[in-house]
Amino acid sequence: MAFLLWIVLFAPWIGFLATALLPRLSDRMYQAIHIVLQSVALVAVGALWSRFHPASSHYQAVVRLPWFSFPDAWHGANLTIGLNFGIDGLSLGLLSLAAVVLWLIAVSTRVPEGLGKARAMWVQLASFAVFATFTALNIFTFLLAIEVTLFATFFLLLRLSEADSQRTAIKFLLYRGVASVFLIVSLVGFAFSSAATMAEPLTLGYQQLAARAQGVATANAALSAHYSAPQWIFLLLLLGVFIEEAFVPLHNWFPDAIKNADTGTAMLVGGVLTKTGAYALLRFGVGMMPADVKIFTYVLATVGIGNLLYGAFAAWSARDWRRLISFSSISHMGLVLFAIGTMQADAIQGAMFLLVSSGLITSLLLLTTSRVKARTLTLEWRQLSGLAKPLPILSGFLLFGALATLGLPLTSGFIGEFQSFFGGFAVHPTFAFIGLLGLILSAVYSLTAIRKTTFGPFTDRAAAAAYEDARMAEWWPIALLTMLVLFIGIVPYPLGHVFLSAVHRLLPIGG
């Protein structure tokens, strides 16, 4: 099983090296290399699903690459640093989301002429880093992968942004760079604090750190007393998560990145990268600092519901589709934060569903609106009206994406929202009740945008004759995302069963 994870990780890495080192080729050849290797990674992720055992209490498909050692790093004990990878239920769910979105970027988004090499190279490096982030088994691997995503995405924004590229890329670099600093200090500080408190060798491995923090018996650690890290460590982790997830008031970089980036980079940022912060909070907060999550549960609830409502109101006041999509994502991530802060198993499972659902729906809307913009040259509502007549296929997919955003039953968003609020009412009924306003607002802004875009009179009759609806080559990727959103909403058990195993791993018994 480990060889499958090798393939997932190193197919995009090989693609990055090949694209960077090969002599000058045509844009079409670079895209072909990109598509082939991204497809290999996607197939390998599918094979991991067939061999994954949710009942297992250990990480699976473990890959270890020792790198270097620090002699006498801590009280005479050596510390070996390496790249360690593996999967559990949480890793597999988010790895699958990333594999699907990154594959769709390769096969369905256009590249400006002359930029084929740059796009293929940096997207494949970002793919490797994202896969490594979600499958890392030690703090060093996780932090290194986060830094590589920052590096690769910066160059994508700088080279391929459709507007204001330099400002957008630098803002992204500054905000996410500061978030990385907070994550580095908090996680390294947690590792040293854990070793000092437990009087044991320094380790960066997830399983060992979780065993010490939660006081559970594992193959490598004896049953120990409960350990709680200093609160400043958790607060730094929380600040890093808030920036990574673009929470208000640290969100300014995100709407600009989504609005100005090309479609592929916007899908990478909105569909995948904004899930790394929530992943860190689940992996390190819930899994290793559960006592601190409970102490700051009202902070998480306040920030979460605040972002849920702020994102919804901002999306309602938006004047174009890209701004609506970005603030809608912020709103969804607010509900994720609220659910995680409850420390309830059902709410945390709902948060995991929401991460996958939000990534798919965001990518669906970005891809659909890119097809609309290719024909109308704008996404501003005041210039769009009555597109249902000349563009019925694209308008239909846009309507579905809007309905999925508001959590319509039988779509993936409904499952996550239902579980998150169900668990939230058990712990914070007042916050949960206030948060329901966000669901009402999501219906308002989604349907308002659809009404302004697809219904009403078509004002430019001359252009109507020239508009050509999406060809099959354009709409089948959108249809694939639509089917995934429906499948998860209608048949949630496979993904839910995998996530349930992750919930049991993260939450200590009785926690």
Coordinates of C-alpha atoms in Angstrom, one line a residue:
M1 CA 0.0 0.0 0.0
A2 CA 2.9 2.4 0.7
F3 CA 3.9 2.3 -3.0
L4 CA 0.6 3.9 -3.9
L5 CA 1.4 6.9 -1.6
W6 CA 4.8 7.1 -3.2
I7 CA 3.1 7.4 -6.6
V8 CA 0.7 10.1 -5.3
L9 CA 3.5 12.2 -3.9
F10 CA 6.2 11.9 -6.5
A11 CA 4.2 11.9 -9.7
P12 CA 3.7 15.7 -9.5
W13 CA 7.3 16.0 -8.2
I14 CA 8.6 14.2 -11.3
G15 CA 6.4 16.4 -13.5
F16 CA 7.8 19.5 -11.9
L17 CA 11.4 18.4 -12.5
A18 CA 10.7 17.3 -16.0
T19 CA 9.0 20.5 -16.9
A20 CA 11.8 22.6 -15.3
L21 CA 14.7 20.7 -16.9
L22 CA 13.5 19.7 -20.3
P23 CA 14.5 21.9 -23.3
R24 CA 12.0 24.3 -24.7
L25 CA 8.8 22.6 -25.7
S26 CA 5.4 23.8 -26.9
D27 CA 2.7 24.8 -24.4
R28 CA 0.7 21.7 -25.6
M29 CA 3.6 19.4 -24.6
Y30 CA 4.0 20.9 -21.2
Q31 CA 0.3 20.6 -20.6
A32 CA 0.3 16.9 -21.8
I33 CA 3.1 16.1 -19.2
H34 CA 1.0 17.9 -16.6
I35 CA -2.2 16.0 -17.4
V36 CA -0.5 12.6 -17.6
L37 CA 1.3 12.8 -14.2
Q38 CA -1.7 14.5 -12.5
S39 CA -3.9 11.6 -13.8
V40 CA -1.4 9.1 -12.4
A41 CA -1.7 10.7 -9.0
L42 CA -5.5 10.7 -9.1
V43 CA -5.6 7.0 -10.0
A44 CA -3.3 6.2 -7.2
V45 CA -5.5 8.1 -4.7
G46 CA -8.4 6.0 -6.0
A47 CA -6.4 2.9 -5.4
L48 CA -5.7 4.0 -1.8
W49 CA -9.4 4.1 -1.2
S50 CA -9.7 0.5 -2.2
R51 CA -7.0 -0.6 0.3
F52 CA -7.8 1.8 3.2
H53 CA -9.0 0.1 6.4
P54 CA -11.1 2.6 8.5
A55 CA -11.1 0.3 11.5
S56 CA -7.3 0.5 11.9
S57 CA -6.0 2.7 14.7
H58 CA -2.7 3.3 12.9
Y59 CA -1.6 5.4 10.1
Q60 CA -1.5 3.5 6.8
A61 CA 0.6 3.5 3.6
V62 CA 3.5 4.9 5.7
V63 CA 6.5 6.2 3.8
R64 CA 9.7 7.2 5.6
L65 CA 12.7 9.1 4.1
P66 CA 15.4 9.8 6.7
W67 CA 17.2 13.1 5.9
F68 CA 19.7 14.2 8.6
S69 CA 20.2 13.9 12.4
F70 CA 20.9 16.2 15.3
P71 CA 23.3 14.5 17.7
D72 CA 22.5 15.0 21.4
A73 CA 19.6 17.3 20.4
W74 CA 17.7 16.9 23.7
H75 CA 19.2 15.5 27.0
G76 CA 21.7 13.4 25.2
A77 CA 19.2 11.8 22.7
N78 CA 19.6 12.1 19.0
L79 CA 16.9 13.6 16.8
T80 CA 16.5 12.2 13.3
I81 CA 14.8 14.6 10.8
G82 CA 13.1 13.1 7.8
L83 CA 10.1 13.2 5.4
N84 CA 7.5 10.9 6.8
F85 CA 4.1 10.4 5.1
G86 CA 1.0 8.3 5.8
I87 CA -2.8 8.5 5.8
D88 CA -5.7 8.3 8.1
G89 CA -9.3 9.1 7.4
L90 CA -8.8 12.9 7.6
S91 CA -5.8 12.7 5.3
L92 CA -7.5 10.5 2.8
G93 CA -10.6 12.7 2.5
L94 CA -8.6 15.9 1.9
L95 CA -6.0 14.2 -0.2
S96 CA -8.9 13.1 -2.5
L97 CA -10.3 16.6 -2.7
A98 CA -6.9 18.0 -3.6
A99 CA -6.3 15.2 -6.2
V100 CA -9.6 15.9 -7.9
V101 CA -9.3 19.7 -8.0
L102 CA -5.7 19.7 -9.1
W103 CA -6.5 17.1 -11.9
L104 CA -9.3 19.4 -13.1
I105 CA -7.0 22.3 -13.1
A106 CA -4.7 20.4 -15.5
V107 CA -7.4 19.1 -17.9
S108 CA -9.9 21.9 -17.9
T109 CA -8.3 25.4 -17.5
R110 CA -6.7 27.3 -20.3
V111 CA -3.2 28.7 -20.2
P112 CA -2.2 32.0 -21.8
E113 CA 0.1 31.5 -24.8
G114 CA 3.7 31.3 -23.8
L115 CA 3.0 30.5 -20.1
G116 CA 2.5 26.8 -20.5
K117 CA 5.8 25.9 -18.9
A118 CA 5.4 28.2 -16.0
R119 CA 1.9 27.1 -15.2
A120 CA 2.7 23.4 -15.5
M121 CA 5.8 23.7 -13.4
W122 CA 4.4 25.7 -10.5
V123 CA 1.1 23.8 -10.4
Q124 CA 2.9 20.5 -10.2
L125 CA 5.1 21.8 -7.4
A126 CA 2.1 23.0 -5.6
S127 CA 0.4 19.6 -6.1
F128 CA 3.3 17.8 -4.5
A129 CA 3.3 20.3 -1.6
V130 CA -0.4 20.0 -1.0
F131 CA -0.3 16.2 -1.1
A132 CA 2.6 16.3 1.4
T133 CA 0.7 18.7 3.7
F134 CA -2.3 16.4 4.0
T135 CA -0.2 13.2 4.4
A136 CA 2.7 14.5 6.6
L137 CA 3.4 12.4 9.7
N138 CA 5.7 14.8 11.5
I139 CA 5.9 18.5 12.2
F140 CA 9.0 19.0 10.0
T141 CA 7.3 17.5 6.9
F142 CA 4.2 19.5 7.5
L143 CA 5.9 22.8 7.9
L144 CA 8.2 22.2 4.9
A145 CA 5.2 21.4 2.7
I146 CA 3.4 24.5 3.8
E147 CA 6.4 26.6 2.8
V148 CA 6.5 25.0 -0.6
T149 CA 2.8 25.7 -1.3
L150 CA 3.5 29.3 -0.4
F151 CA 6.5 29.5 -2.8
A152 CA 4.7 27.8 -5.7
T153 CA 1.4 29.7 -5.4
F154 CA 3.3 33.0 -5.2
F155 CA 4.8 32.4 -8.6
L156 CA 1.4 31.3 -10.0
L157 CA -0.2 34.5 -8.9
L158 CA 2.7 36.6 -10.1
R159 CA 2.9 35.0 -13.6
L160 CA -0.7 34.1 -14.4
S161 CA -3.0 36.6 -12.6
E162 CA -5.4 38.3 -14.9
A163 CA -5.2 41.7 -13.1
D164 CA -2.9 43.4 -10.6
S165 CA -0.6 40.4 -10.4
Q166 CA 2.3 41.9 -8.4
R167 CA 0.1 43.4 -5.7
T168 CA -2.0 40.2 -5.4
A169 CA 1.1 37.9 -5.2
I170 CA 2.9 40.0 -2.7
K171 CA -0.2 40.3 -0.5
F172 CA -0.6 36.6 -0.6
L173 CA 3.1 36.1 0.3
L174 CA 3.0 38.4 3.2
Y175 CA -0.2 37.2 4.8
R176 CA 0.5 33.5 4.3
G177 CA 4.1 34.0 5.3
V178 CA 3.1 35.4 8.6
A179 CA 0.8 32.5 9.1
S180 CA 3.6 30.1 8.5
V181 CA 5.8 31.9 11.1
F182 CA 3.0 31.4 13.7
L183 CA 2.6 27.7 12.8
I184 CA 6.4 27.1 13.0
V185 CA 6.8 28.7 16.4
S186 CA 3.7 27.1 17.8
L187 CA 4.4 23.6 16.6
V188 CA 8.1 23.5 17.4
G189 CA 7.3 25.0 20.7
F190 CA 4.7 22.3 21.3
A191 CA 7.3 19.6 20.5
F192 CA 9.8 21.0 23.0
S193 CA 7.1 21.6 25.6
S194 CA 5.9 18.1 25.3
A195 CA 9.4 16.6 25.7
A196 CA 10.2 18.8 28.7
T197 CA 6.9 18.1 30.5
M198 CA 7.0 14.3 29.9
A199 CA 10.8 14.1 30.5
E200 CA 11.1 12.0 27.3
P201 CA 13.1 12.3 24.1
L202 CA 12.3 15.1 21.7
T203 CA 10.1 14.0 18.8
L204 CA 8.3 15.6 15.9
G205 CA 6.1 12.6 15.0
Y206 CA 2.3 13.1 15.1
Q207 CA 1.6 9.7 16.7
Q208 CA 4.1 10.1 19.5
L209 CA 3.1 13.7 20.2
A210 CA -0.6 12.8 20.3
A211 CA 0.1 9.9 22.6
R212 CA 1.8 12.2 25.1
A213 CA -0.8 15.0 24.8
Q214 CA -3.8 12.8 25.1
G215 CA -2.4 10.3 27.5
V216 CA -3.2 7.2 25.3
A217 CA -1.3 4.0 24.9
T218 CA 0.3 3.3 21.6
A219 CA 2.9 0.9 20.3
N220 CA 5.7 3.4 21.1
A221 CA 4.4 5.2 24.2
A222 CA 3.2 4.0 27.6
L223 CA 0.0 5.2 29.1
S224 CA 0.7 8.7 30.6
A225 CA -1.0 11.4 32.5
H226 CA -2.9 14.1 30.6
Y227 CA -0.6 16.8 29.2
S228 CA -1.6 20.3 28.3
A229 CA 0.7 22.6 26.3
P230 CA 1.2 26.3 27.5
Q231 CA -1.7 28.3 26.2
W232 CA 0.5 30.7 24.2
I233 CA 1.4 27.8 22.0
F234 CA -2.3 27.2 21.1
L235 CA -2.9 30.9 20.6
L236 CA -0.1 31.2 18.1
L237 CA -1.5 28.1 16.3
L238 CA -4.9 29.8 16.3
L239 CA -3.5 33.0 14.8
G240 CA -1.8 31.0 12.0
V241 CA -5.1 29.2 11.3
F242 CA -7.0 32.4 11.2
I243 CA -4.7 33.8 8.5
E244 CA -4.6 30.5 6.5
E245 CA -8.4 30.3 6.5
A246 CA -8.8 34.1 5.7
F247 CA -10.9 34.8 8.8
V248 CA -12.0 38.4 9.4
P249 CA -10.1 40.7 10.0
L250 CA -7.2 38.8 8.5
H251 CA -8.9 38.0 5.3
N252 CA -7.9 40.8 3.0
W253 CA -5.6 38.7 0.8
F254 CA -8.2 36.1 -0.1
P255 CA -10.9 38.0 -2.1
D256 CA -8.1 39.7 -4.1
A257 CA -6.4 36.4 -4.9
I258 CA -9.7 34.8 -6.0
K259 CA -10.8 37.8 -8.1
N260 CA -7.4 38.5 -9.8
A261 CA -6.0 35.0 -10.3
D262 CA -6.5 32.9 -13.4
T263 CA -9.1 30.2 -13.1
G264 CA -6.7 27.4 -12.3
T265 CA -4.9 29.3 -9.5
A266 CA -8.2 30.5 -8.1
M267 CA -9.3 26.9 -7.9
L268 CA -6.0 25.9 -6.2
V269 CA -6.3 28.7 -3.6
G270 CA -10.1 28.6 -3.0
G271 CA -10.6 24.9 -3.4
V272 CA -7.6 23.5 -1.7
L273 CA -5.2 25.8 0.1
T274 CA -7.8 27.4 2.3
K275 CA -8.4 23.9 3.8
T276 CA -4.9 23.6 5.2
G277 CA -5.6 25.9 8.2
A278 CA -8.7 23.9 9.3
Y279 CA -6.6 20.7 8.8
A280 CA -3.9 22.1 11.1
L281 CA -6.5 23.0 13.7
L282 CA -8.0 19.5 13.6
R283 CA -4.6 17.7 13.5
F284 CA -2.8 19.7 16.1
G285 CA -5.5 21.5 18.0
V286 CA -8.2 18.8 18.5
G287 CA -5.7 15.9 18.2
M288 CA -2.9 17.2 20.4
M289 CA -4.2 20.2 22.4
P290 CA -7.8 19.2 23.2
A291 CA -7.8 20.9 26.6
D292 CA -6.9 24.2 25.0
V293 CA -9.6 23.9 22.3
K294 CA -12.1 23.4 25.2
I295 CA -10.7 26.4 27.1
F296 CA -11.1 28.7 24.0
T297 CA -14.3 27.2 22.8
Y298 CA -16.2 30.5 23.1
V299 CA -13.4 32.3 21.1
L300 CA -13.8 29.7 18.4
A301 CA -17.6 30.0 18.4
T302 CA -17.5 33.8 18.3
V303 CA -15.0 34.0 15.5
G304 CA -16.6 31.1 13.6
I305 CA -20.2 32.5 13.7
G306 CA -18.8 36.0 13.1
N307 CA -17.2 34.9 9.9
L308 CA -20.2 32.9 8.9
L309 CA -22.4 36.0 9.1
Y310 CA -19.8 38.5 7.8
G311 CA -19.0 36.3 4.8
A312 CA -22.7 36.0 4.0
F313 CA -23.4 39.7 4.3
A314 CA -20.3 40.5 2.2
A315 CA -21.4 38.0 -0.5
W316 CA -24.8 39.6 -0.5
S317 CA -23.3 43.0 -1.2
A318 CA -20.9 41.7 -3.8
R319 CA -21.2 42.9 -7.4
D320 CA -19.6 40.1 -9.3
W321 CA -19.3 36.4 -9.1
R322 CA -15.7 36.1 -8.1
R323 CA -16.3 38.3 -5.0
L324 CA -19.4 36.3 -4.1
I325 CA -17.4 33.0 -4.4
S326 CA -14.6 34.3 -2.1
F327 CA -16.9 35.6 0.6
S328 CA -19.1 32.5 0.4
S329 CA -16.0 30.4 1.1
I330 CA -15.2 32.6 4.1
S331 CA -18.7 32.1 5.4
H332 CA -18.4 28.3 5.0
M333 CA -15.1 28.2 6.8
G334 CA -16.6 30.1 9.7
L335 CA -19.1 27.2 10.2
V336 CA -16.1 24.8 10.1
L337 CA -14.4 26.7 12.9
F338 CA -17.5 26.8 15.0
A339 CA -18.0 23.0 14.5
I340 CA -14.4 22.2 15.5
G341 CA -14.7 24.4 18.6
T342 CA -17.5 22.3 20.0
M343 CA -15.3 19.2 20.4
Q344 CA -18.3 17.1 19.6
A345 CA -17.8 14.0 17.4
D346 CA -20.8 14.7 15.1
A347 CA -19.9 18.4 14.6
I348 CA -16.2 17.6 13.9
Q349 CA -17.3 15.0 11.3
G350 CA -19.6 17.7 9.8
A351 CA -16.6 20.1 9.7
M352 CA -14.7 17.5 7.7
F353 CA -17.6 17.1 5.3
L354 CA -17.8 20.9 4.9
L355 CA -14.1 21.1 4.0
V356 CA -14.5 18.6 1.1
S357 CA -17.9 20.1 0.1
S358 CA -16.6 23.7 0.1
G359 CA -13.6 22.8 -2.0
L360 CA -15.7 21.0 -4.6
I361 CA -18.5 23.7 -4.8
T362 CA -16.0 26.5 -4.9
S363 CA -14.2 24.8 -7.8
L364 CA -17.5 24.2 -9.5
L365 CA -18.5 27.8 -9.4
L366 CA -15.1 29.1 -10.4
L367 CA -14.9 26.8 -13.4
T368 CA -18.5 27.6 -14.5
T369 CA -18.1 31.3 -14.2
S370 CA -14.8 31.2 -16.1
R371 CA -16.8 29.7 -19.0
V372 CA -19.3 32.5 -18.7
K373 CA -16.6 35.2 -18.6
A374 CA -15.0 33.7 -21.8
R375 CA -18.2 34.5 -23.6
T376 CA -19.4 37.7 -21.9
L377 CA -16.0 39.2 -21.0
T378 CA -17.4 40.1 -17.5
L379 CA -18.7 38.6 -14.3
E380 CA -20.3 41.9 -13.0
W381 CA -24.0 41.5 -12.5
R382 CA -24.9 44.9 -13.8
Q383 CA -23.6 43.8 -17.2
L384 CA -25.2 40.3 -17.1
S385 CA -28.9 39.5 -17.6
G386 CA -31.0 36.8 -19.2
L387 CA -28.1 34.4 -19.9
A388 CA -30.5 31.4 -19.5
K389 CA -31.6 31.9 -23.1
P390 CA -28.3 32.0 -25.0
L391 CA -26.4 29.9 -22.5
P392 CA -28.8 27.3 -21.0
I393 CA -26.2 24.6 -20.2
L394 CA -23.9 27.0 -18.3
S395 CA -26.8 28.7 -16.6
G396 CA -28.0 25.3 -15.4
F397 CA -24.7 24.4 -13.9
L398 CA -24.5 27.9 -12.3
L399 CA -27.9 27.4 -10.8
F400 CA -26.9 24.1 -9.4
G401 CA -23.7 25.5 -7.9
A402 CA -25.7 28.3 -6.2
L403 CA -28.2 25.8 -4.8
A404 CA -25.3 23.6 -3.5
T405 CA -23.7 26.7 -1.8
L406 CA -26.8 27.2 0.3
G407 CA -26.8 23.6 1.4
L408 CA -29.7 22.2 -0.5
P409 CA -30.7 18.6 0.6
L410 CA -29.1 15.9 -1.5
T411 CA -26.0 18.0 -2.0
S412 CA -22.7 17.6 -0.1
G413 CA -23.1 20.9 1.7
F414 CA -26.3 19.8 3.4
I415 CA -24.6 16.9 5.2
G416 CA -21.8 19.0 6.7
E417 CA -24.1 21.8 7.7
F418 CA -26.6 19.5 9.4
Q419 CA -24.0 17.7 11.4
S420 CA -22.2 20.9 12.3
F421 CA -25.3 22.6 13.7
F422 CA -26.6 19.4 15.3
G423 CA -23.4 19.2 17.3
G424 CA -23.3 22.9 17.8
F425 CA -26.7 23.1 19.4
A426 CA -25.6 20.6 22.1
V427 CA -22.8 22.9 23.2
H428 CA -23.5 26.4 22.1
P429 CA -27.3 26.6 21.4
T430 CA -27.3 30.5 21.3
F431 CA -24.4 30.7 18.8
A432 CA -25.9 27.9 16.7
F433 CA -29.2 29.7 16.6
I434 CA -27.6 32.9 15.5
G435 CA -25.6 31.0 12.9
L436 CA -28.8 29.8 11.3
L437 CA -29.2 33.3 10.0
G438 CA -26.1 32.6 7.8
L439 CA -28.0 29.8 6.1
I440 CA -30.9 32.1 5.4
L441 CA -28.5 34.7 4.0
S442 CA -26.7 32.1 1.8
A443 CA -30.0 31.5 0.1
V444 CA -30.6 35.2 -0.4
Y445 CA -27.2 36.0 -1.9
S446 CA -27.0 32.8 -4.0
L447 CA -30.5 33.2 -5.6
T448 CA -30.1 36.9 -6.0
A449 CA -26.9 36.4 -8.0
I450 CA -28.7 33.8 -10.1
R451 CA -31.7 36.1 -10.7
K452 CA -29.4 38.9 -11.8
T453 CA -27.3 36.7 -14.1
T454 CA -29.5 34.2 -15.8
F455 CA -33.0 35.5 -15.6
G456 CA -34.6 38.6 -16.8
P457 CA -34.3 40.3 -20.2
F458 CA -31.3 39.8 -22.3
T459 CA -30.1 43.3 -23.0
D460 CA -27.7 42.7 -25.9
R461 CA -29.6 41.0 -28.6
A462 CA -26.8 41.4 -31.2
A463 CA -24.4 39.5 -28.9
A464 CA -27.0 36.8 -28.2
A465 CA -26.6 35.4 -31.7
A466 CA -22.8 35.2 -31.3
Y467 CA -23.0 33.5 -27.9
E468 CA -22.2 29.8 -28.1
D469 CA -23.2 27.6 -25.2
A470 CA -20.6 25.3 -23.6
R471 CA -19.2 22.6 -25.8
M472 CA -18.8 19.1 -24.4
A473 CA -15.1 19.6 -23.9
E474 CA -16.0 22.6 -21.7
W475 CA -18.9 21.3 -19.7
W476 CA -17.9 17.7 -18.8
P477 CA -15.4 18.8 -16.0
I478 CA -18.2 20.9 -14.6
A479 CA -20.6 17.9 -14.9
L480 CA -18.0 15.7 -13.0
L481 CA -17.9 18.2 -10.1
T482 CA -21.7 18.3 -10.1
M483 CA -21.9 14.5 -9.9
L484 CA -19.4 14.4 -7.0
V485 CA -21.4 17.0 -5.1
L486 CA -24.5 15.0 -5.6
F487 CA -22.9 11.7 -4.9
I488 CA -21.6 12.9 -1.5
G489 CA -25.0 14.4 -0.7
I490 CA -27.0 11.3 -1.7
V491 CA -24.5 8.6 -0.6
P492 CA -22.5 10.1 2.3
Y493 CA -21.6 6.8 4.0
P494 CA -18.3 6.0 2.2
L495 CA -16.8 9.4 3.0
G496 CA -18.5 9.6 6.4
H497 CA -17.2 6.2 7.4
V498 CA -13.6 7.2 6.6
F499 CA -14.1 10.5 8.5
L500 CA -15.5 8.7 11.5
S501 CA -12.3 6.8 11.9
A502 CA -10.4 10.1 11.9
V503 CA -12.8 11.5 14.5
H504 CA -12.0 8.6 16.8
R505 CA -8.3 9.1 16.3
L506 CA -8.4 12.8 17.0
L507 CA -10.8 12.8 20.0
P508 CA -9.4 11.1 23.1
I509 CA -11.7 8.6 24.8
G510 CA -14.2 10.6 26.8
G511 CA -13.0 13.8 25.3

